[in-house]
């Protein structure tokens, strides 16, 4: 039922993990894609190849989402290529986990700059063309730990709680322009980001997940597809948990 033919989507941090699955899902439903990445160019080019197999157009753009000048150039480049942007998925994110006592100022700043300011930079830059067209779907990647907190992740949890506040405020500001803004709060999803956790931490986390399994990037991508589609036209300013029913 969902069809993104003639739509253009930007996925930040779209070269691997959840972002890559999101990009592939949107492409499989007909969207043309802009894949943003910061490093590992080969990975981005491989993702582009996989996306083009769906018969859609795809370009890759190197850009650090924490830098507003680079973000503005990325949006200009996307508009030059496609003349429109319908969907923005603010997916790029990092962790710098450590206990608060040991957390350096730069560990805090870096996480906030990419995870939260990056969402602000990309959203601010993309809403101009969206307002012009009176159409836009923005999906922000938050996290369940932005709601419940997590020891060793004060910087990351603060950034994701910020993403939730930003989502709710911007959604209310832009609803009348027909721009829907929602967030997804994934629980534990199997990607590079979570592969660094040791087995003890993983099995203790599993005891809080009623579905008794970790999530896959596709589980998140399916919800992004719903929020990016016209099936969710009356949904805005919401946070949808994709966490296997995690006990909070
Ligand atoms: P990942 O490490 O596999 O991928 C992160 C992506 O972000 C990569 O493509 C990376 O290149 C990109 N990125 C990092 N810094 C960037 C920058 N400055 N500018 C542009 N791109 C940048 O991680 P993932 O697990 O796929 O996570 C994707 C998103 O989902 C993140 O926002 C993360 O916080 C969130 N999330 C993940 C989980 C999980 O369990 N994996 C849970 C909750 C939320």
PDB file of C-alpha atoms and ligand atoms in Angstrom:
ATOM      1  CA  UNK A   1       0.000   0.000   0.000  1.00  0.00           C
ATOM      2  CA  UNK A   2       2.937   2.356   0.616  1.00  0.00           C
ATOM      3  CA  UNK A   3       4.361   3.932  -2.509  1.00  0.00           C
ATOM      4  CA  UNK A   4       7.189   6.490  -2.669  1.00  0.00           C
ATOM      5  CA  UNK A   5       7.315   6.835  -6.464  1.00  0.00           C
ATOM      6  CA  UNK A   6       8.593  10.330  -7.444  1.00  0.00           C
ATOM      7  CA  UNK A   7       9.535  11.082  -3.833  1.00  0.00           C
ATOM      8  CA  UNK A   8      13.050  12.023  -2.692  1.00  0.00           C
ATOM      9  CA  UNK A   9      14.466  10.978   0.685  1.00  0.00           C
ATOM     10  CA  UNK A  10      17.644  11.986   2.511  1.00  0.00           C
ATOM     11  CA  UNK A  11      18.983   9.558   5.093  1.00  0.00           C
ATOM     12  CA  UNK A  12      21.794  10.895   7.281  1.00  0.00           C
ATOM     13  CA  UNK A  13      24.327   8.263   8.305  1.00  0.00           C
ATOM     14  CA  UNK A  14      22.740   6.123   5.610  1.00  0.00           C
ATOM     15  CA  UNK A  15      25.769   4.106   4.614  1.00  0.00           C
ATOM     16  CA  UNK A  16      25.485   1.386   7.272  1.00  0.00           C
ATOM     17  CA  UNK A  17      23.440  -0.027  10.164  1.00  0.00           C
ATOM     18  CA  UNK A  18      19.898   1.245  10.694  1.00  0.00           C
ATOM     19  CA  UNK A  19      20.352   4.097   8.176  1.00  0.00           C
ATOM     20  CA  UNK A  20      21.301   1.710   5.383  1.00  0.00           C
ATOM     21  CA  UNK A  21      18.246  -0.510   6.022  1.00  0.00           C
ATOM     22  CA  UNK A  22      16.023   2.590   6.116  1.00  0.00           C
ATOM     23  CA  UNK A  23      17.440   3.775   2.783  1.00  0.00           C
ATOM     24  CA  UNK A  24      16.935   0.329   1.222  1.00  0.00           C
ATOM     25  CA  UNK A  25      13.372   0.110   2.516  1.00  0.00           C
ATOM     26  CA  UNK A  26      12.420   3.536   1.108  1.00  0.00           C
ATOM     27  CA  UNK A  27      14.118   2.675  -2.216  1.00  0.00           C
ATOM     28  CA  UNK A  28      12.302  -0.672  -2.384  1.00  0.00           C
ATOM     29  CA  UNK A  29       9.054   1.322  -2.174  1.00  0.00           C
ATOM     30  CA  UNK A  30      10.109   3.652  -5.015  1.00  0.00           C
ATOM     31  CA  UNK A  31      11.911   6.622  -3.419  1.00  0.00           C
ATOM     32  CA  UNK A  32      15.008   8.245  -4.918  1.00  0.00           C
ATOM     33  CA  UNK A  33      17.730   8.502  -2.310  1.00  0.00           C
ATOM     34  CA  UNK A  34      20.415  10.810  -0.976  1.00  0.00           C
ATOM     35  CA  UNK A  35      22.806   8.827   1.209  1.00  0.00           C
ATOM     36  CA  UNK A  36      24.796  10.968   3.622  1.00  0.00           C
ATOM     37  CA  UNK A  37      28.000   9.668   5.208  1.00  0.00           C
ATOM     38  CA  UNK A  38      31.126  11.046   6.901  1.00  0.00           C
ATOM     39  CA  UNK A  39      33.755   8.349   6.529  1.00  0.00           C
ATOM     40  CA  UNK A  40      34.306   4.977   4.820  1.00  0.00           C
ATOM     41  CA  UNK A  41      33.434   6.168   1.301  1.00  0.00           C
ATOM     42  CA  UNK A  42      33.557   2.633  -0.075  1.00  0.00           C
ATOM     43  CA  UNK A  43      30.774   1.581   2.306  1.00  0.00           C
ATOM     44  CA  UNK A  44      28.597   4.458   1.017  1.00  0.00           C
ATOM     45  CA  UNK A  45      29.301   3.508  -2.613  1.00  0.00           C
ATOM     46  CA  UNK A  46      28.363  -0.112  -1.929  1.00  0.00           C
ATOM     47  CA  UNK A  47      25.102   1.029  -0.342  1.00  0.00           C
ATOM     48  CA  UNK A  48      24.421   3.224  -3.413  1.00  0.00           C
ATOM     49  CA  UNK A  49      24.909   0.165  -5.646  1.00  0.00           C
ATOM     50  CA  UNK A  50      22.466  -1.905  -3.561  1.00  0.00           C
ATOM     51  CA  UNK A  51      19.913   0.912  -3.678  1.00  0.00           C
ATOM     52  CA  UNK A  52      20.175   1.351  -7.454  1.00  0.00           C
ATOM     53  CA  UNK A  53      19.216  -2.302  -7.825  1.00  0.00           C
ATOM     54  CA  UNK A  54      15.674  -1.202  -6.883  1.00  0.00           C
ATOM     55  CA  UNK A  55      15.612   0.882 -10.088  1.00  0.00           C
ATOM     56  CA  UNK A  56      15.681   4.273  -8.324  1.00  0.00           C
ATOM     57  CA  UNK A  57      18.229   7.120  -8.448  1.00  0.00           C
ATOM     58  CA  UNK A  58      20.739   7.442  -5.631  1.00  0.00           C
ATOM     59  CA  UNK A  59      23.509   9.923  -4.865  1.00  0.00           C
ATOM     60  CA  UNK A  60      25.986   9.905  -1.976  1.00  0.00           C
ATOM     61  CA  UNK A  61      27.042  13.103  -0.194  1.00  0.00           C
ATOM     62  CA  UNK A  62      29.875  13.355   2.315  1.00  0.00           C
ATOM     63  CA  UNK A  63      28.892  15.766   5.088  1.00  0.00           C
ATOM     64  CA  UNK A  64      29.328  16.088   8.831  1.00  0.00           C
ATOM     65  CA  UNK A  65      25.820  16.806  10.158  1.00  0.00           C
ATOM     66  CA  UNK A  66      27.233  18.775  13.101  1.00  0.00           C
ATOM     67  CA  UNK A  67      28.519  21.472  10.687  1.00  0.00           C
ATOM     68  CA  UNK A  68      25.749  23.757   9.439  1.00  0.00           C
ATOM     69  CA  UNK A  69      27.719  24.973   6.386  1.00  0.00           C
ATOM     70  CA  UNK A  70      28.297  21.386   5.219  1.00  0.00           C
ATOM     71  CA  UNK A  71      24.626  20.532   5.821  1.00  0.00           C
ATOM     72  CA  UNK A  72      23.444  23.562   3.805  1.00  0.00           C
ATOM     73  CA  UNK A  73      25.725  22.516   0.939  1.00  0.00           C
ATOM     74  CA  UNK A  74      24.343  18.970   1.114  1.00  0.00           C
ATOM     75  CA  UNK A  75      20.739  20.194   0.868  1.00  0.00           C
ATOM     76  CA  UNK A  76      21.645  22.513  -2.051  1.00  0.00           C
ATOM     77  CA  UNK A  77      23.365  19.649  -3.848  1.00  0.00           C
ATOM     78  CA  UNK A  78      20.333  17.371  -3.286  1.00  0.00           C
ATOM     79  CA  UNK A  79      18.002  20.062  -4.664  1.00  0.00           C
ATOM     80  CA  UNK A  80      20.244  20.575  -7.719  1.00  0.00           C
ATOM     81  CA  UNK A  81      20.008  16.862  -8.431  1.00  0.00           C
ATOM     82  CA  UNK A  82      16.346  16.179  -7.640  1.00  0.00           C
ATOM     83  CA  UNK A  83      14.648  19.594  -7.371  1.00  0.00           C
ATOM     84  CA  UNK A  84      12.694  18.470  -4.287  1.00  0.00           C
ATOM     85  CA  UNK A  85      13.104  16.807  -0.887  1.00  0.00           C
ATOM     86  CA  UNK A  86      10.062  15.028   0.553  1.00  0.00           C
ATOM     87  CA  UNK A  87      11.519  12.919   3.347  1.00  0.00           C
ATOM     88  CA  UNK A  88      14.356  13.546   5.802  1.00  0.00           C
ATOM     89  CA  UNK A  89      15.510  10.788   8.129  1.00  0.00           C
ATOM     90  CA  UNK A  90      17.786  12.229  10.820  1.00  0.00           C
ATOM     91  CA  UNK A  91      19.549   8.976  11.618  1.00  0.00           C
ATOM     92  CA  UNK A  92      23.239   9.874  12.074  1.00  0.00           C
ATOM     93  CA  UNK A  93      24.426   9.272  15.614  1.00  0.00           C
ATOM     94  CA  UNK A  94      27.383   8.273  17.761  1.00  0.00           C
ATOM     95  CA  UNK A  95      28.121   7.097  21.287  1.00  0.00           C
ATOM     96  CA  UNK A  96      31.039   8.032  23.562  1.00  0.00           C
ATOM     97  CA  UNK A  97      30.143   5.919  26.593  1.00  0.00           C
ATOM     98  CA  UNK A  98      31.866   6.382  29.928  1.00  0.00           C
ATOM     99  CA  UNK A  99      30.896   7.028  33.535  1.00  0.00           C
ATOM    100  CA  UNK A 100      30.176  10.647  34.360  1.00  0.00           C
ATOM    101  CA  UNK A 101      33.242  10.893  36.648  1.00  0.00           C
ATOM    102  CA  UNK A 102      35.468  10.108  33.670  1.00  0.00           C
ATOM    103  CA  UNK A 103      33.494  11.873  30.946  1.00  0.00           C
ATOM    104  CA  UNK A 104      35.511  14.607  29.288  1.00  0.00           C
ATOM    105  CA  UNK A 105      33.929  17.832  28.105  1.00  0.00           C
ATOM    106  CA  UNK A 106      34.784  16.859  24.532  1.00  0.00           C
ATOM    107  CA  UNK A 107      32.961  13.488  24.946  1.00  0.00           C
ATOM    108  CA  UNK A 108      29.859  15.419  25.950  1.00  0.00           C
ATOM    109  CA  UNK A 109      30.151  18.102  23.246  1.00  0.00           C
ATOM    110  CA  UNK A 110      30.859  15.668  20.393  1.00  0.00           C
ATOM    111  CA  UNK A 111      27.791  13.524  21.139  1.00  0.00           C
ATOM    112  CA  UNK A 112      25.502  16.544  21.533  1.00  0.00           C
ATOM    113  CA  UNK A 113      26.915  18.174  18.368  1.00  0.00           C
ATOM    114  CA  UNK A 114      26.273  15.163  16.142  1.00  0.00           C
ATOM    115  CA  UNK A 115      23.175  13.596  17.720  1.00  0.00           C
ATOM    116  CA  UNK A 116      21.240  16.742  18.618  1.00  0.00           C
ATOM    117  CA  UNK A 117      22.700  19.739  16.766  1.00  0.00           C
ATOM    118  CA  UNK A 118      22.919  17.541  13.660  1.00  0.00           C
ATOM    119  CA  UNK A 119      19.132  17.057  13.816  1.00  0.00           C
ATOM    120  CA  UNK A 120      18.657  20.831  14.201  1.00  0.00           C
ATOM    121  CA  UNK A 121      21.032  21.615  11.282  1.00  0.00           C
ATOM    122  CA  UNK A 122      19.425  19.170   8.848  1.00  0.00           C
ATOM    123  CA  UNK A 123      15.857  20.026   9.850  1.00  0.00           C
ATOM    124  CA  UNK A 124      16.441  23.781   9.611  1.00  0.00           C
ATOM    125  CA  UNK A 125      18.017  23.464   6.193  1.00  0.00           C
ATOM    126  CA  UNK A 126      15.379  21.145   4.729  1.00  0.00           C
ATOM    127  CA  UNK A 127      12.205  22.859   5.945  1.00  0.00           C
ATOM    128  CA  UNK A 128      12.607  25.774   3.499  1.00  0.00           C
ATOM    129  CA  UNK A 129      12.083  23.643   0.381  1.00  0.00           C
ATOM    130  CA  UNK A 130       9.469  21.559   2.228  1.00  0.00           C
ATOM    131  CA  UNK A 131       7.484  24.681   3.217  1.00  0.00           C
ATOM    132  CA  UNK A 132       7.576  25.845  -0.391  1.00  0.00           C
ATOM    133  CA  UNK A 133       6.050  22.551  -1.513  1.00  0.00           C
ATOM    134  CA  UNK A 134       3.752  22.350   1.519  1.00  0.00           C
ATOM    135  CA  UNK A 135       4.849  18.754   2.022  1.00  0.00           C
ATOM    136  CA  UNK A 136       7.378  17.066   4.259  1.00  0.00           C
ATOM    137  CA  UNK A 137       7.987  14.038   6.455  1.00  0.00           C
ATOM    138  CA  UNK A 138      10.811  14.208   8.975  1.00  0.00           C
ATOM    139  CA  UNK A 139      11.741  11.222  11.120  1.00  0.00           C
ATOM    140  CA  UNK A 140      14.266  11.629  13.932  1.00  0.00           C
ATOM    141  CA  UNK A 141      16.160   8.719  15.463  1.00  0.00           C
ATOM    142  CA  UNK A 142      15.903   9.011  19.253  1.00  0.00           C
ATOM    143  CA  UNK A 143      16.388   6.074  21.645  1.00  0.00           C
ATOM    144  CA  UNK A 144      14.584   4.448  24.573  1.00  0.00           C
ATOM    145  CA  UNK A 145      17.497   5.556  26.764  1.00  0.00           C
ATOM    146  CA  UNK A 146      16.534   9.162  25.960  1.00  0.00           C
ATOM    147  CA  UNK A 147      13.368   8.354  27.957  1.00  0.00           C
ATOM    148  CA  UNK A 148      14.666   6.107  30.749  1.00  0.00           C
ATOM    149  CA  UNK A 149      18.378   7.032  30.972  1.00  0.00           C
ATOM    150  CA  UNK A 150      21.322   4.632  31.172  1.00  0.00           C
ATOM    151  CA  UNK A 151      24.442   4.586  33.375  1.00  0.00           C
ATOM    152  CA  UNK A 152      27.563   5.384  31.350  1.00  0.00           C
ATOM    153  CA  UNK A 153      25.575   7.196  28.677  1.00  0.00           C
ATOM    154  CA  UNK A 154      24.703  10.570  30.230  1.00  0.00           C
ATOM    155  CA  UNK A 155      25.881  12.404  27.091  1.00  0.00           C
ATOM    156  CA  UNK A 156      24.049  10.062  24.688  1.00  0.00           C
ATOM    157  CA  UNK A 157      20.827   9.958  26.771  1.00  0.00           C
ATOM    158  CA  UNK A 158      20.818  13.774  27.047  1.00  0.00           C
ATOM    159  CA  UNK A 159      21.237  14.060  23.269  1.00  0.00           C
ATOM    160  CA  UNK A 160      18.355  11.653  22.597  1.00  0.00           C
ATOM    161  CA  UNK A 161      16.085  13.306  25.194  1.00  0.00           C
ATOM    162  CA  UNK A 162      16.903  16.543  23.346  1.00  0.00           C
ATOM    163  CA  UNK A 163      15.892  14.944  20.052  1.00  0.00           C
ATOM    164  CA  UNK A 164      12.519  14.049  21.582  1.00  0.00           C
ATOM    165  CA  UNK A 165      11.922  17.633  22.807  1.00  0.00           C
ATOM    166  CA  UNK A 166      13.047  19.013  19.460  1.00  0.00           C
ATOM    167  CA  UNK A 167      10.688  16.625  17.626  1.00  0.00           C
ATOM    168  CA  UNK A 168       7.653  17.626  19.690  1.00  0.00           C
ATOM    169  CA  UNK A 169       8.322  21.380  19.389  1.00  0.00           C
ATOM    170  CA  UNK A 170       9.167  21.431  15.692  1.00  0.00           C
ATOM    171  CA  UNK A 171       6.153  19.210  14.917  1.00  0.00           C
ATOM    172  CA  UNK A 172       3.821  21.710  16.565  1.00  0.00           C
ATOM    173  CA  UNK A 173       5.507  24.606  14.747  1.00  0.00           C
ATOM    174  CA  UNK A 174       5.290  23.052  11.295  1.00  0.00           C
ATOM    175  CA  UNK A 175       2.039  21.058  11.373  1.00  0.00           C
ATOM    176  CA  UNK A 176       0.127  23.848   9.629  1.00  0.00           C
ATOM    177  CA  UNK A 177       2.678  23.720   6.769  1.00  0.00           C
ATOM    178  CA  UNK A 178       1.877  20.036   6.201  1.00  0.00           C
ATOM    179  CA  UNK A 179       5.263  18.954   7.533  1.00  0.00           C
ATOM    180  CA  UNK A 180       4.996  15.953   9.875  1.00  0.00           C
ATOM    181  CA  UNK A 181       7.814  15.387  12.348  1.00  0.00           C
ATOM    182  CA  UNK A 182       8.035  12.246  14.471  1.00  0.00           C
ATOM    183  CA  UNK A 183      10.692  10.325  16.356  1.00  0.00           C
ATOM    184  CA  UNK A 184      11.472   6.648  16.693  1.00  0.00           C
ATOM    185  CA  UNK A 185      12.954   5.347  19.932  1.00  0.00           C
ATOM    186  CA  UNK A 186      14.711   2.059  19.171  1.00  0.00           C
ATOM    187  CA  UNK A 187      15.614  -0.272  22.019  1.00  0.00           C
ATOM    188  CA  UNK A 188      18.548  -2.618  21.382  1.00  0.00           C
ATOM    189  CA  UNK A 189      19.147  -3.057  17.643  1.00  0.00           C
ATOM    190  CA  UNK A 190      21.918  -5.296  16.316  1.00  0.00           C
ATOM    191  CA  UNK A 191      24.397  -2.940  14.536  1.00  0.00           C
ATOM    192  CA  UNK A 192      28.055  -1.806  14.752  1.00  0.00           C
ATOM    193  CA  UNK A 193      26.981   0.586  17.520  1.00  0.00           C
ATOM    194  CA  UNK A 194      25.836  -2.225  19.833  1.00  0.00           C
ATOM    195  CA  UNK A 195      28.364  -4.881  18.732  1.00  0.00           C
ATOM    196  CA  UNK A 196      30.912  -3.368  21.164  1.00  0.00           C
ATOM    197  CA  UNK A 197      28.846  -4.347  24.236  1.00  0.00           C
ATOM    198  CA  UNK A 198      30.048  -7.452  26.083  1.00  0.00           C
ATOM    199  CA  UNK A 199      27.981 -10.644  26.427  1.00  0.00           C
ATOM    200  CA  UNK A 200      27.156 -10.056  30.121  1.00  0.00           C
ATOM    201  CA  UNK A 201      25.603  -6.665  29.354  1.00  0.00           C
ATOM    202  CA  UNK A 202      23.738  -8.141  26.379  1.00  0.00           C
ATOM    203  CA  UNK A 203      22.211 -11.030  28.331  1.00  0.00           C
ATOM    204  CA  UNK A 204      21.164  -8.775  31.202  1.00  0.00           C
ATOM    205  CA  UNK A 205      19.465  -6.464  28.669  1.00  0.00           C
ATOM    206  CA  UNK A 206      17.623  -9.399  27.155  1.00  0.00           C
ATOM    207  CA  UNK A 207      15.863 -10.079  30.478  1.00  0.00           C
ATOM    208  CA  UNK A 208      14.041  -6.723  30.037  1.00  0.00           C
ATOM    209  CA  UNK A 209      12.847  -7.493  26.509  1.00  0.00           C
ATOM    210  CA  UNK A 210       9.548  -9.449  26.466  1.00  0.00           C
ATOM    211  CA  UNK A 211      10.069 -10.390  22.785  1.00  0.00           C
ATOM    212  CA  UNK A 212      13.231 -12.129  24.070  1.00  0.00           C
ATOM    213  CA  UNK A 213      15.373 -11.076  21.125  1.00  0.00           C
ATOM    214  CA  UNK A 214      17.305  -8.007  19.991  1.00  0.00           C
ATOM    215  CA  UNK A 215      15.853  -5.911  17.187  1.00  0.00           C
ATOM    216  CA  UNK A 216      17.101  -5.839  13.603  1.00  0.00           C
ATOM    217  CA  UNK A 217      17.638  -2.689  11.511  1.00  0.00           C
ATOM    218  CA  UNK A 218      14.661  -3.785   9.345  1.00  0.00           C
ATOM    219  CA  UNK A 219      12.370  -3.525  12.401  1.00  0.00           C
ATOM    220  CA  UNK A 220      13.190   0.190  12.594  1.00  0.00           C
ATOM    221  CA  UNK A 221      13.102   0.667   8.804  1.00  0.00           C
ATOM    222  CA  UNK A 222       9.507  -0.633   8.646  1.00  0.00           C
ATOM    223  CA  UNK A 223       8.324   2.006  11.119  1.00  0.00           C
ATOM    224  CA  UNK A 224      10.236   4.731   9.243  1.00  0.00           C
ATOM    225  CA  UNK A 225       8.405   3.681   6.058  1.00  0.00           C
ATOM    226  CA  UNK A 226       5.056   4.108   7.834  1.00  0.00           C
ATOM    227  CA  UNK A 227       5.995   7.544   9.223  1.00  0.00           C
ATOM    228  CA  UNK A 228       7.383   8.674   5.852  1.00  0.00           C
ATOM    229  CA  UNK A 229       4.203   7.625   4.066  1.00  0.00           C
ATOM    230  CA  UNK A 230       0.814   9.247   3.694  1.00  0.00           C
ATOM    231  CA  UNK A 231      -0.632   6.473   5.885  1.00  0.00           C
ATOM    232  CA  UNK A 232       0.568   8.541   8.854  1.00  0.00           C
ATOM    233  CA  UNK A 233      -0.678  11.958   7.676  1.00  0.00           C
ATOM    234  CA  UNK A 234      -2.494  12.595  10.984  1.00  0.00           C
ATOM    235  CA  UNK A 235       0.472  11.521  13.141  1.00  0.00           C
ATOM    236  CA  UNK A 236       2.907  14.234  14.203  1.00  0.00           C
ATOM    237  CA  UNK A 237       5.005  15.083  17.268  1.00  0.00           C
ATOM    238  CA  UNK A 238       5.001  11.452  18.413  1.00  0.00           C
ATOM    239  CA  UNK A 239       7.704   9.095  19.658  1.00  0.00           C
ATOM    240  CA  UNK A 240       7.255   5.466  18.609  1.00  0.00           C
ATOM    241  CA  UNK A 241       9.244   2.878  20.551  1.00  0.00           C
ATOM    242  CA  UNK A 242      10.658  -0.018  18.530  1.00  0.00           C
ATOM    243  CA  UNK A 243      11.990  -2.069  21.426  1.00  0.00           C
ATOM    244  CA  UNK A 244      10.355  -5.497  21.648  1.00  0.00           C
ATOM    245  CA  UNK A 245       8.123  -4.272  24.482  1.00  0.00           C
ATOM    246  CA  UNK A 246      11.085  -3.306  26.694  1.00  0.00           C
ATOM    247  CA  UNK A 247      10.192  -3.099  30.368  1.00  0.00           C
ATOM    248  CA  UNK A 248      11.018   0.435  31.463  1.00  0.00           C
TER     249      UNK A 248
HETATM  250  P1  LIG B   1      25.981   2.866  13.355  1.00  0.00           P
HETATM  251  O1  LIG B   1      27.173   3.254  14.145  1.00  0.00           O
HETATM  252  O2  LIG B   1      25.942   1.528  12.707  1.00  0.00           O
HETATM  253  O3  LIG B   1      25.686   3.975  12.238  1.00  0.00           O
HETATM  254  C1  LIG B   1      25.740   5.356  12.536  1.00  0.00           C
HETATM  255  C2  LIG B   1      25.747   6.148  11.252  1.00  0.00           C
HETATM  256  O4  LIG B   1      25.896   7.542  11.562  1.00  0.00           O
HETATM  257  C3  LIG B   1      26.929   5.779  10.360  1.00  0.00           C
HETATM  258  O5  LIG B   1      26.508   5.736   9.010  1.00  0.00           O
HETATM  259  C4  LIG B   1      27.906   6.951  10.562  1.00  0.00           C
HETATM  260  O6  LIG B   1      28.735   7.179   9.443  1.00  0.00           O
HETATM  261  C5  LIG B   1      26.924   8.106  10.740  1.00  0.00           C
HETATM  262  N1  LIG B   1      27.534   9.261  11.355  1.00  0.00           N
HETATM  263  C6  LIG B   1      28.247   9.337  12.507  1.00  0.00           C
HETATM  264  N2  LIG B   1      28.659  10.601  12.716  1.00  0.00           N
HETATM  265  C7  LIG B   1      28.195  11.354  11.677  1.00  0.00           C
HETATM  266  C8  LIG B   1      28.276  12.733  11.319  1.00  0.00           C
HETATM  267  N3  LIG B   1      28.965  13.608  12.077  1.00  0.00           N
HETATM  268  N4  LIG B   1      27.668  13.161  10.179  1.00  0.00           N
HETATM  269  C9  LIG B   1      26.999  12.285   9.384  1.00  0.00           C
HETATM  270  N5  LIG B   1      26.905  10.953   9.671  1.00  0.00           N
HETATM  271  C10 LIG B   1      27.480  10.499  10.802  1.00  0.00           C
HETATM  272  O7  LIG B   1      24.754   3.053  14.337  1.00  0.00           O
HETATM  273  P2  LIG B   1      23.237   2.537  14.254  1.00  0.00           P
HETATM  274  O8  LIG B   1      23.067   1.548  15.328  1.00  0.00           O
HETATM  275  O9  LIG B   1      22.863   2.196  12.865  1.00  0.00           O
HETATM  276  O10 LIG B   1      22.482   3.865  14.737  1.00  0.00           O
HETATM  277  C11 LIG B   1      21.712   4.696  13.883  1.00  0.00           C
HETATM  278  C12 LIG B   1      20.898   5.651  14.739  1.00  0.00           C
HETATM  279  O11 LIG B   1      20.013   4.903  15.590  1.00  0.00           O
HETATM  280  C13 LIG B   1      21.756   6.506  15.685  1.00  0.00           C
HETATM  281  O12 LIG B   1      21.194   7.799  15.789  1.00  0.00           O
HETATM  282  C14 LIG B   1      21.639   5.781  17.013  1.00  0.00           C
HETATM  283  O13 LIG B   1      21.866   6.637  18.089  1.00  0.00           O
HETATM  284  C15 LIG B   1      20.203   5.293  16.935  1.00  0.00           C
HETATM  285  N6  LIG B   1      19.926   4.164  17.831  1.00  0.00           N
HETATM  286  C16 LIG B   1      20.553   2.959  17.680  1.00  0.00           C
HETATM  287  C17 LIG B   1      20.258   1.916  18.553  1.00  0.00           C
HETATM  288  C18 LIG B   1      20.906   0.567  18.445  1.00  0.00           C
HETATM  289  O14 LIG B   1      20.640  -0.280  19.314  1.00  0.00           O
HETATM  290  N7  LIG B   1      21.708   0.289  17.435  1.00  0.00           N
HETATM  291  C19 LIG B   1      19.329   2.118  19.587  1.00  0.00           C
HETATM  292  C20 LIG B   1      18.719   3.354  19.706  1.00  0.00           C
HETATM  293  C21 LIG B   1      19.007   4.374  18.824  1.00  0.00           C
END
